[in-house]
XYZ file of C-alpha atoms in Angstrom:
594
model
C 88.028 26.254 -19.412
C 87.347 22.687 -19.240
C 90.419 21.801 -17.713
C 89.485 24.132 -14.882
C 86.689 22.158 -14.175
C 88.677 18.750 -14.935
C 90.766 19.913 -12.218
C 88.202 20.992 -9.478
C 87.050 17.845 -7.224
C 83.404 17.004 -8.343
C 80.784 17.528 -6.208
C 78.255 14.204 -5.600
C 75.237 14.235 -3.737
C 74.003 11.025 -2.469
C 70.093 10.751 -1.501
C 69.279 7.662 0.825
C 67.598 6.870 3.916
C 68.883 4.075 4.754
C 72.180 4.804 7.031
C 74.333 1.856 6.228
C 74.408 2.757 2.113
C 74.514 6.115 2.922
C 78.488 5.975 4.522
C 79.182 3.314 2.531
C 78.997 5.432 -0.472
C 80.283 8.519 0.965
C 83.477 6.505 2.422
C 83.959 5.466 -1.020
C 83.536 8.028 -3.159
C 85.421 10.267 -0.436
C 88.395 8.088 -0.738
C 88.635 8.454 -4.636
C 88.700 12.322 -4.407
C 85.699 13.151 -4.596
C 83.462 15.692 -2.688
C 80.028 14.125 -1.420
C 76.889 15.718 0.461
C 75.302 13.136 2.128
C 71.198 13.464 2.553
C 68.328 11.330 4.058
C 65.360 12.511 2.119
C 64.215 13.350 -1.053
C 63.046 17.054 0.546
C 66.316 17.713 1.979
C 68.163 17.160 -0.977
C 65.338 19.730 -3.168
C 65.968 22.483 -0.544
C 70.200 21.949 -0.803
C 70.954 21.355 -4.398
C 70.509 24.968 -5.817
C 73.137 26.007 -2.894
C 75.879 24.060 -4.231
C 74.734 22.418 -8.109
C 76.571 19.111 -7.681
C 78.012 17.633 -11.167
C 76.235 14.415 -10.367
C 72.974 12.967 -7.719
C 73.118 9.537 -6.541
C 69.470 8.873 -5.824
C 67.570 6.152 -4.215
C 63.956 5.164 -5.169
C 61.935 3.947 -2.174
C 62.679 6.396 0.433
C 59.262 7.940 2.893
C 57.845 10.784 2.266
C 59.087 11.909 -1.186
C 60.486 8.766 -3.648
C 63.096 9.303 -5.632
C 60.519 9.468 -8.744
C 59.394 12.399 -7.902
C 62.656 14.248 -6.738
C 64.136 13.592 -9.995
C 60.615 15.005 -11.609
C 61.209 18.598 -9.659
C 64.732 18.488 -10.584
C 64.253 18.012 -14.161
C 61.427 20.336 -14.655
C 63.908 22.766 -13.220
C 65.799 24.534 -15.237
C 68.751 25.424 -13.093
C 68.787 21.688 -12.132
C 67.933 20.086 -15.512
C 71.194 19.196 -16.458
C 72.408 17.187 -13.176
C 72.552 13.972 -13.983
C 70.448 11.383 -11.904
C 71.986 7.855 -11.250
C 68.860 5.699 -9.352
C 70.075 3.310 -6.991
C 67.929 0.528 -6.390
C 67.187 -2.753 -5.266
C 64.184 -4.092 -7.168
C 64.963 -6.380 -10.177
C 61.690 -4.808 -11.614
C 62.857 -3.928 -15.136
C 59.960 -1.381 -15.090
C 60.970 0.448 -12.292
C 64.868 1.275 -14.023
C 62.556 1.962 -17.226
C 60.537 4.967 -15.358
C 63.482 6.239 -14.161
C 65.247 6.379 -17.615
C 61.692 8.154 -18.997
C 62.217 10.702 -16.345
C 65.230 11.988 -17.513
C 68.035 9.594 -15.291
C 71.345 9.009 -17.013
C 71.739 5.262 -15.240
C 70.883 3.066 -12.524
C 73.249 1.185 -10.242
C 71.788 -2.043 -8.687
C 71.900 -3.008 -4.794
C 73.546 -4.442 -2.908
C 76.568 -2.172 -4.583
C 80.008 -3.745 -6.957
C 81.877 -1.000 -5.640
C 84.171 -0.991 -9.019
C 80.417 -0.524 -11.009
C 79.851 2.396 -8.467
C 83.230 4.292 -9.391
C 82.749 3.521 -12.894
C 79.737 4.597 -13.777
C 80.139 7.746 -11.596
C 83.365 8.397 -13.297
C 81.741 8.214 -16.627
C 78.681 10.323 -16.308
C 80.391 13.075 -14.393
C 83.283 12.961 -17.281
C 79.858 13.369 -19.386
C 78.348 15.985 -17.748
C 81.493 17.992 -17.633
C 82.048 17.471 -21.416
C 78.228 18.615 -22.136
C 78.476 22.159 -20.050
C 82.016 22.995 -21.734
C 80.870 22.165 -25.385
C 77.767 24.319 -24.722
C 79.973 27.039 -24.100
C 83.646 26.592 -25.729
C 84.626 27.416 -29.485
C 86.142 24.392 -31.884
C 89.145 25.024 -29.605
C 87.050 23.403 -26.887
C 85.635 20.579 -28.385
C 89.267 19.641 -29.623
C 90.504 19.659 -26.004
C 87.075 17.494 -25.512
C 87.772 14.666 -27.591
C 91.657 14.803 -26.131
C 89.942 14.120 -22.610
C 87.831 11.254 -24.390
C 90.966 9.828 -26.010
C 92.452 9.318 -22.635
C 89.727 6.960 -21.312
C 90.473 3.359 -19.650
C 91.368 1.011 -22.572
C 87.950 -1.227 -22.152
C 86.143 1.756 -22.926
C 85.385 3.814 -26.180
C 83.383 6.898 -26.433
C 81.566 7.704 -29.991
C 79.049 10.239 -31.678
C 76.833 9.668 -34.600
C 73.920 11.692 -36.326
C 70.310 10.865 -36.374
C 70.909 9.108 -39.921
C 73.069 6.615 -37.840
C 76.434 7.666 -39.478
C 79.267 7.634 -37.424
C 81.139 11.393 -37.103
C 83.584 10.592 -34.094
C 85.126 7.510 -32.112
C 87.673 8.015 -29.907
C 91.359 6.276 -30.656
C 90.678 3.908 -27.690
C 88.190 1.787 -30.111
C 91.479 0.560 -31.219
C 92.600 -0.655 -28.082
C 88.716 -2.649 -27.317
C 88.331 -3.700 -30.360
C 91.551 -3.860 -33.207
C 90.481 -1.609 -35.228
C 91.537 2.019 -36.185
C 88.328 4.687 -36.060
C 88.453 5.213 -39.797
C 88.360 1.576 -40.110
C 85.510 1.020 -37.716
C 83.759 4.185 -39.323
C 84.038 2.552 -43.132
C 82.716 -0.995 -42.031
C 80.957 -1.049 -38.730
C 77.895 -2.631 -39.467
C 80.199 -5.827 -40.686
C 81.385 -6.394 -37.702
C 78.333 -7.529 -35.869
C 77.408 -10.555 -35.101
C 74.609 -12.941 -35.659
C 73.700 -12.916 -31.756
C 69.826 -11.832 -31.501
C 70.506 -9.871 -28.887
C 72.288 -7.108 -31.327
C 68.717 -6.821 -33.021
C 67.463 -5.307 -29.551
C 70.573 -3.172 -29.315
C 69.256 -1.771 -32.716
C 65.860 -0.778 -31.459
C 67.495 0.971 -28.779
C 69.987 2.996 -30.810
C 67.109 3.854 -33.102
C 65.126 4.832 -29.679
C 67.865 7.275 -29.151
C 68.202 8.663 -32.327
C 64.978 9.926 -31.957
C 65.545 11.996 -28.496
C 64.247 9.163 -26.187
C 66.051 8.545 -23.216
C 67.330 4.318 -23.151
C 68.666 2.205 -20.737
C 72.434 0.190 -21.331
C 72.340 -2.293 -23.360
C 74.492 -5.220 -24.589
C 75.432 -5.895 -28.085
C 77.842 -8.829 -29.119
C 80.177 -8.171 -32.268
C 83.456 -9.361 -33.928
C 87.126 -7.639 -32.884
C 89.525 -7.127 -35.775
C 91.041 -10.873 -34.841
C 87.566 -12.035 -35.464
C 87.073 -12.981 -31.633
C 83.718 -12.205 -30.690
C 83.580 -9.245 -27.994
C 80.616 -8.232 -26.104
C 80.160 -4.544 -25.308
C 77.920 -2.556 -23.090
C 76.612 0.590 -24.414
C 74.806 3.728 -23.084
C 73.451 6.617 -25.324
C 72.325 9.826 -24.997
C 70.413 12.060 -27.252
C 71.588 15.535 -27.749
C 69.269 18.652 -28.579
C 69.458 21.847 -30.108
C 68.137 24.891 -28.526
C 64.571 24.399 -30.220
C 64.459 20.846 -28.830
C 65.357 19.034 -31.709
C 67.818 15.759 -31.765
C 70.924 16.590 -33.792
C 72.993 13.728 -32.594
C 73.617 10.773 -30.610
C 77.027 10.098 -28.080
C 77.658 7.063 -26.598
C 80.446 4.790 -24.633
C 80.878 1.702 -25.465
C 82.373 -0.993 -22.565
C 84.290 -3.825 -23.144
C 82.178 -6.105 -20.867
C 83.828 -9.357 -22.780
C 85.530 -10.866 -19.345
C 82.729 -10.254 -17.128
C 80.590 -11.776 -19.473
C 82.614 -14.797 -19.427
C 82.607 -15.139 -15.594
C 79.234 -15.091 -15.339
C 78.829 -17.944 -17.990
C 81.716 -19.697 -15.943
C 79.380 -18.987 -13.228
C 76.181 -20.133 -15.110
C 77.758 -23.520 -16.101
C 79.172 -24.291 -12.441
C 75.467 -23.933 -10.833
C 74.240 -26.151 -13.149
C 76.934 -28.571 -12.424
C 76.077 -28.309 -8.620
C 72.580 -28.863 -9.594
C 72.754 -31.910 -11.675
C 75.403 -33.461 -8.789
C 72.547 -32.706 -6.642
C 69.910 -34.135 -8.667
C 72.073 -36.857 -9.298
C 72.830 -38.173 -5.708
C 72.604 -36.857 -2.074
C 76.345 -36.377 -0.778
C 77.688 -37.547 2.939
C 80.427 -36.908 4.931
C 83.216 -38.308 7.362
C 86.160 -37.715 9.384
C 88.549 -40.228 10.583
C 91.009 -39.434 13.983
C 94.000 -41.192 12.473
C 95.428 -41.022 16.223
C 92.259 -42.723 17.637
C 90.943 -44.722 14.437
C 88.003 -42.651 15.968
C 85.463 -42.667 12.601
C 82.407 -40.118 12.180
C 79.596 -40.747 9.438
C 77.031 -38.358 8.853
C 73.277 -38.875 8.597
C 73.653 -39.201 5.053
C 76.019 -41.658 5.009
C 74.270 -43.731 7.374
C 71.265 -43.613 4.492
C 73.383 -44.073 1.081
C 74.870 -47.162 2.606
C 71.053 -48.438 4.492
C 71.914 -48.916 7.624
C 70.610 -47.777 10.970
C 72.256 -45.389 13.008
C 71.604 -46.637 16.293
C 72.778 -50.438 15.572
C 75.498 -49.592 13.412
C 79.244 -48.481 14.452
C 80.727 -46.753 11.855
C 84.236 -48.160 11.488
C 86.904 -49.623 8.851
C 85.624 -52.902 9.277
C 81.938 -52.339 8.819
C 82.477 -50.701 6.042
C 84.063 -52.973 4.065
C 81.260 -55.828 5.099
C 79.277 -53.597 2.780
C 81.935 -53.020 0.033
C 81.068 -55.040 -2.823
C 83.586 -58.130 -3.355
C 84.732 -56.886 -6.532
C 86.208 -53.318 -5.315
C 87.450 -54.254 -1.874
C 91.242 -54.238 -2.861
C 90.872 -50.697 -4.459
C 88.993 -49.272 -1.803
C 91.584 -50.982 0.498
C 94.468 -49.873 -1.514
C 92.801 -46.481 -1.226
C 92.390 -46.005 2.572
C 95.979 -47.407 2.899
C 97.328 -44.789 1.107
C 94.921 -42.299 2.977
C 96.037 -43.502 6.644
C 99.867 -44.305 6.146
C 100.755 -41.918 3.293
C 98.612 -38.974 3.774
C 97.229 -39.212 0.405
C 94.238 -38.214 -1.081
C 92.210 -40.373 -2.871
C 89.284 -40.467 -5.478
C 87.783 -42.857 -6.211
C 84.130 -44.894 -7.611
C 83.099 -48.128 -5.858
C 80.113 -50.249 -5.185
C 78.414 -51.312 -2.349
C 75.612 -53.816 -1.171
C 73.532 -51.535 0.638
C 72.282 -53.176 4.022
C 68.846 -52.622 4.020
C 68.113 -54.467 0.873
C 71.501 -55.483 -0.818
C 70.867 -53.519 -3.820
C 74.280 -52.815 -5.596
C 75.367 -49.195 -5.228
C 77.751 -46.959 -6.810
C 79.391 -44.351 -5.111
C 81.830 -41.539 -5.776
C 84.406 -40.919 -2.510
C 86.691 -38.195 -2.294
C 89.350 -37.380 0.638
C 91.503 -35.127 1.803
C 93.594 -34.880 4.814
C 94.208 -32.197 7.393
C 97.166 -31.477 8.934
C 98.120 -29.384 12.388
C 100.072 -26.658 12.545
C 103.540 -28.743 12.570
C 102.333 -29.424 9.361
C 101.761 -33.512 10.646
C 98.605 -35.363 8.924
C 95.855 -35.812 12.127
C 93.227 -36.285 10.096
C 91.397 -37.411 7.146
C 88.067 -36.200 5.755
C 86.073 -37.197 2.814
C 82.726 -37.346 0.818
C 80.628 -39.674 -0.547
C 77.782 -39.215 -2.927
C 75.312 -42.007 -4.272
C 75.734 -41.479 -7.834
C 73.841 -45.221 -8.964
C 71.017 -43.400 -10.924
C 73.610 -41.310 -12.683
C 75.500 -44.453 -13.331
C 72.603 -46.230 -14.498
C 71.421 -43.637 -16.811
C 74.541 -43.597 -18.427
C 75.061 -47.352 -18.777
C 71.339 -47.357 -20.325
C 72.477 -44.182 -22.678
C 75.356 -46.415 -23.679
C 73.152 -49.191 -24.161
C 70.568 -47.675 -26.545
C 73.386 -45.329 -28.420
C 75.032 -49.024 -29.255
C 71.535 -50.808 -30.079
C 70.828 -48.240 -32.578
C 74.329 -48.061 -34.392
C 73.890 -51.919 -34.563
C 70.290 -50.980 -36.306
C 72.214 -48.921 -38.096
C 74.930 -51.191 -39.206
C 72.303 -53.730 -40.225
C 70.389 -51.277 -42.224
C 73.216 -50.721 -44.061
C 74.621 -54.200 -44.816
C 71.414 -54.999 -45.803
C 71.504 -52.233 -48.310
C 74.965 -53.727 -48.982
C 73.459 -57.443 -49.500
C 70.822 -56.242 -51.743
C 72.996 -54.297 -54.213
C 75.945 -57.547 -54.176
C 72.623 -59.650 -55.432
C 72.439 -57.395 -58.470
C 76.102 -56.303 -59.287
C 78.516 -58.245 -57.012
C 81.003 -56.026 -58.511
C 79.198 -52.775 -57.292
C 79.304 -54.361 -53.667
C 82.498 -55.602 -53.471
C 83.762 -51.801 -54.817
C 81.753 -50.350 -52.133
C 83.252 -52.063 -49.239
C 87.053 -51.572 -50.631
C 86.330 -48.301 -51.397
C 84.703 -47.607 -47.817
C 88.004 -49.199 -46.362
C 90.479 -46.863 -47.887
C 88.766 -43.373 -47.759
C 88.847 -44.491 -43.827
C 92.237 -45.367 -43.782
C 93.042 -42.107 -45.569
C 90.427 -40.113 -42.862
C 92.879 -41.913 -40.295
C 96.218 -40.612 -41.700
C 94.419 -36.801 -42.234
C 93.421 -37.202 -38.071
C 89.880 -36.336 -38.938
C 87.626 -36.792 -35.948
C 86.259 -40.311 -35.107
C 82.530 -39.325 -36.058
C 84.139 -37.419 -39.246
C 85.492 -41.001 -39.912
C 82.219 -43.096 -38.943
C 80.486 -41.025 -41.861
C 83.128 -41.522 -44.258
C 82.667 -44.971 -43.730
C 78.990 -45.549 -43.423
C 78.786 -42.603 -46.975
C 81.794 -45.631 -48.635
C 79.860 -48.323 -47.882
C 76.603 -46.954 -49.591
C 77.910 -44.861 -51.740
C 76.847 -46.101 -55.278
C 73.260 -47.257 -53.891
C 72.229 -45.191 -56.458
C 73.187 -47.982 -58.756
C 70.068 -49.561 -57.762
C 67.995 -47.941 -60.165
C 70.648 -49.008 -63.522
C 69.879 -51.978 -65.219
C 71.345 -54.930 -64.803
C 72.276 -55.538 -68.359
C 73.946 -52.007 -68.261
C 75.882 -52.327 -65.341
C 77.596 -55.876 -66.106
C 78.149 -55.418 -69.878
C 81.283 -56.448 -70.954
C 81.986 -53.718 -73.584
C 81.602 -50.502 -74.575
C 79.047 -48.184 -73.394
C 76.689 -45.521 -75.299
C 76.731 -42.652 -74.503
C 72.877 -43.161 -73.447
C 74.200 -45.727 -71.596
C 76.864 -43.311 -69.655
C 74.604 -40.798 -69.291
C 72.274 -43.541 -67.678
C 75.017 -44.586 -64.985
C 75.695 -40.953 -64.441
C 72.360 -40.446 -62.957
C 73.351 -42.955 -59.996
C 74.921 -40.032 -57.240
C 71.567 -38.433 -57.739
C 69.468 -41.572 -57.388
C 71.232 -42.624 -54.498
C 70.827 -38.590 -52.802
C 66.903 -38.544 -53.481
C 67.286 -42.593 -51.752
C 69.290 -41.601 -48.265
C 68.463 -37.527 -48.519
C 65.494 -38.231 -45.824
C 67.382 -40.699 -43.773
C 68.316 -38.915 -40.451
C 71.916 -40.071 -40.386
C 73.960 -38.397 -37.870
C 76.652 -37.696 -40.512
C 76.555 -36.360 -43.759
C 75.895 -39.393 -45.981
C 73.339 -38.353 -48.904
C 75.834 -35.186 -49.646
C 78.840 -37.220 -49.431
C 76.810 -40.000 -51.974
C 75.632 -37.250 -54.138
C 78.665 -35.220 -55.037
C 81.679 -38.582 -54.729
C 81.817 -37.514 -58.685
C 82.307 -34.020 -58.440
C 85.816 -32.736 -59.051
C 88.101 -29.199 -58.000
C 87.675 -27.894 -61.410
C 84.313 -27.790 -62.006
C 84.116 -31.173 -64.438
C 82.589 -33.507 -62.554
C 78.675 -34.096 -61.932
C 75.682 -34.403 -61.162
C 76.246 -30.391 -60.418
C 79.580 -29.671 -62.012
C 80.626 -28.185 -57.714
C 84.049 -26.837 -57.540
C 86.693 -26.518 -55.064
C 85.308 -26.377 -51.148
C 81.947 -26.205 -52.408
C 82.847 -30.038 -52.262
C 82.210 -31.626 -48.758
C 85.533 -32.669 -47.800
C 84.334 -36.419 -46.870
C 82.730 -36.711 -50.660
C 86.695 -35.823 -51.778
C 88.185 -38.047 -50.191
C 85.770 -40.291 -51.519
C 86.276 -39.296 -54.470
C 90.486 -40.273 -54.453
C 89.159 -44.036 -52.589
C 87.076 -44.441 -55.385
C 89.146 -43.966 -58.482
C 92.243 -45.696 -57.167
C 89.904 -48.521 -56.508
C 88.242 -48.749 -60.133
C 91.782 -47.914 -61.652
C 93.298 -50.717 -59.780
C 90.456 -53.613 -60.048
C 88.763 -55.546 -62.876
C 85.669 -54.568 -64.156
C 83.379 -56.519 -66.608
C 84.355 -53.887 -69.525
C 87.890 -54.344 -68.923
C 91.085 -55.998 -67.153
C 92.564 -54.627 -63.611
C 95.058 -51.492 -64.810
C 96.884 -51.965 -61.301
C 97.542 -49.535 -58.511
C 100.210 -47.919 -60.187
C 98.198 -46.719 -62.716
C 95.629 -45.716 -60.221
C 98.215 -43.797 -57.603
C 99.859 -42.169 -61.293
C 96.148 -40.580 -61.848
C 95.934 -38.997 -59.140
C 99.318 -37.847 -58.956
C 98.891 -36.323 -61.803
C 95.614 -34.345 -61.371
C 96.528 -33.533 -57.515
C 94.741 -30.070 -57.000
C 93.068 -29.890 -60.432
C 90.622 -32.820 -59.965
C 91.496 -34.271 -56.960
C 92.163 -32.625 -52.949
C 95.446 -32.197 -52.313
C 95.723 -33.454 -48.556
C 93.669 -36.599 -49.609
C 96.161 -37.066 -52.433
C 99.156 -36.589 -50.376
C 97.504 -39.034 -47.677
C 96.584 -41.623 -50.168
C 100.117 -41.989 -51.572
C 101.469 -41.728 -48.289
C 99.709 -45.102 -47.669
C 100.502 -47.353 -50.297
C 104.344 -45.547 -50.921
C 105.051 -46.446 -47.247
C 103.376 -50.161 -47.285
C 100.666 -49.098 -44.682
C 97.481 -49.981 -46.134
C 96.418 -53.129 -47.910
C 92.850 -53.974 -49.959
């Protein structure tokens, strides 16, 4: 019975010649209950196994004599031995190497130096495995029921599953649940919705399709979406299983929550780039200062960052600040004050005029201070790093970023200029209109940039009006309906104008749909709802309660009133209701004037 065997300690055997990994494994595995046979060579471990099958071989690759290649070749092509499963333990990065020992029938491959936690797991796993595979060879429906119970109790990060060679899920264990939110019949119904648009699942495909058709694959990561629609990243390992003529009839896998370590190592990622650009950035010294002796130690560096010579200069207080520039002497003062007589750390950027050629300097300094075992302040320590080319590169960053939004502001006031020469109306509009669809972005807390745009796409926003004549535009009565559908053209003008202008916002869709509306009635396109850009309807409310409320050529100013009751009135049907709400909020509380 399979608990029988659940119960009985397994039995590891652990193949390495070096000593050192060789107890460090069998300590370990020792301690978690396990039995282990500990052997030095690949021959050795041939000439024991058949005494004493163990449920799983630890096995190293580069070992004299016999490698671990070839062991695990004899043991598969044996058939009391076939079975075993083979973990390699290695230490070459050499994806090739791991990719051998998968074609050669190993179940995994644990990387040196050991995670002692990866170790227990994967051991843990595969023996679980193996014990499953020898029970359901031989147990009744019974015995695969009591199979899955065993699966349904793994860790909570884990799931196991089982799937045909069409790719059709037949069994996951309840624990999917727990990894990833959803119930198995859930999962079962929808799972290939729930991956994500990472490339990396399109090379966890390839491998599941690998399997599917009896070939042996290495773990691999796929990244998909949890039932909360957090993404989740999972490690998986499958393995084919045959029928007696050799044939693949299915596919079983476990699936590992991997999310957290995945994040750690990003942390990880990010933090030795950090280091990297701080090192690229500026060379970092050190000092100490005896706050019982005044006694003061620079390092080399320190002695270079500030260009002085070592063997003419004392470090001290004093010479110091002869190098401080004039402008930062009372902060750095203030500082090291604080630092000597209050035991407080400080942090601080400064300039110098470095010694050896007065060049002005900027420097980061950092201290701390150290304390004895009375817990009394002795000492105090710090860094300092030349950060002037960082400085500098950010200063001229700042510098061109500003010289090309002035470019940009003049680009667009000239646009401005040349549209007020043909319709002063048109450019006056423009600019009140730009003014209030801010003032609304403002009161909705959109993002600063979110704003910029909104401006920049309220400014411009009937350039389209360009192309209209000039008789048209400034005609004093009624239109044709030529004449409309003329002017209608304008928001698509104006598009095909800015559409190849590399704006950093999105001004030619905010200028081409300002006349759409919710319901489907406005145009050039007749968009509805959220298929809207959200600047383009707020737009869209600055804009009518500006023409509502100011004179035109065709006809007298209605007033504001009549422009705040429109869109009242049509709130949701024509007009977005937070821009609305927003709008009125303005003018109803006296917070916004033309």
């Amino acid at each position: 019975m399979y608990d029988d065997l659940k119960s009985t300690p397994s039995d590891i055997m652990v193949v390495d010649d070096a000593v050192d990994n060789l107890k460090l494994l069998t300590d370990v595995l020792t301690s978690h209950g396990y039995q282990v046979r500990a052997v030095s060579n690949g021959k050795d471990a041939l000439e024991t196994v058949n005494l004493r099958k163990p449920d799983l071989i630890l096995l190293d690759i580069k070992m004299p004599g016999m490698d671990g290649f070839e062991v695990c070749r004899r043991l598969k092509a044996d058939g009391n031995t076939r079975e075993v499963p083979v973990i390699f333990i290695t230490a070459s990065t050499d994806p090739k190497g791991a990719s051998k020992g998968l074609q050669l029938g190993a179940v995994d491959y644990i990387m040196k130096p050991f995670v002692i936690d990866e170790v227990l797991a994967r051991t843990k796993t595969h023996i679980e495995l193996y014990r499953m595979r020898r029970h359901l060879a031989r147990e009744s429906e019974e015995s695969k029921a009591r199979f899955r119970r065993l699966v349904e109790g793994l860790k909570e990060e884990y799931f196991f599953y089982a799937h045909g060679v069409d790719g059709v899920f037949n069994y996951l264990s309840p624990s999917v649940e727990e990894v990833l939110g959803y119930t198995p019949e859930e999962f079962m119904t929808h799972y290939a919705d729930y991956f994500t648009d990472n490339e990396i699942n399109q090379k966890g495909a390839a491998h599941s399709e690998a399997s599917m058709r009896g070939e042996h694959q290495p773990s691999y990561e796929v990244e998909v979406y949890r039932k909360d629609r957090k993404r989740c990243w999972l490690e998986v390992k499958e393995t084919p299983l045959f029928d007696s003529s050799g044939k693949v009839m299915a596919v079983e896998g476990i699936a590992h929550d991997i999310t957290a370590r995945k994040t750690a190592n990003e942390l990880l990622i990010a933090s030795q780039r950090r280091l990297e650009q701080a090192q690229h950035m500026g060379r970092m010294g050190n000092w100490e200062l005896d706050l019982e002796t005044k006694e003061l130690f620079w390092s080399k560096e320190i002695y270079r960052i500030f260009g002085v010579d070592p063997d003419k200069f004392t470090p001290s207080y004093e010479s110091f600040m002869d190098i401080v520039h004039p402008d930062d002497r009372q902060i750095v003062d203030q500082a090291y004050t604080w630092s000597v007589n209050k035991g407080v750390h400080y942090d601080i950027i400064h300039r110098i005029n470095r010694k050896s050629d007065g060049q002005v300097c900027y420097l980061h300094e950092h201290s701390e201070q150290v304390t004895n075992t009375q817990g009394e302040v002795v000492q105090s320590v710090g860094t300092v790093q030349d950060i002037t080319y960082k400085t500098r590169a950010e200063e001229a960053y700042r510098e061109a970023q500003q010289k090309l939004q002035d470019a940009l502001n003049q680009t667009v006031q000239a646009i401005t200029n040349t549209l007020e020469q043909r319709d002063p109306y048109t450019a006056g509009h423009q600019q009140r209109v730009a003014k209030l669809a801010v003032a609304i972005g403002k009161e909705l807390r959109l993002d600063d940039e979110v704003i910029k745009g909104l401006r920049f796409g309220g400014i411009i926003h009937d350039i389209g009006k360009i192309h209209i004549p000039a008789e048209v535009l400034n005609r004093p009565g009624k239109l044709s309906d030529d004449e409309f559908r003329i002017i209608n053209t304008h928001p698509e003008v104006g598009f095909n104008i800015i559409k190849d202008v590399d704006f950093p916002w999105p001004v030619a869709k905010i200028i081409h749909q300002h006349h759409e509306r919710l319901d489907g009635s406005g145009y050039p396109k007749g968009l509805q709802g959220e298929a809207i850009c959200f600047e383009a309807r707020i737009l869209a409310v600055a804009d009518v309660v500006e023409a509502i409320s100011s004179h035109r050529p065709y006809r007298p100013a209605l007033g504001i009133d009549v422009a705040l009751e429109e869109i009242t009135n049509n709130r949701g049907i024509l007009y977005d209701s937070e821009a609305v709400d927003a709008c009125l909020h303005l003018f109803h509380e006296n917070l916004f004037s033309w």
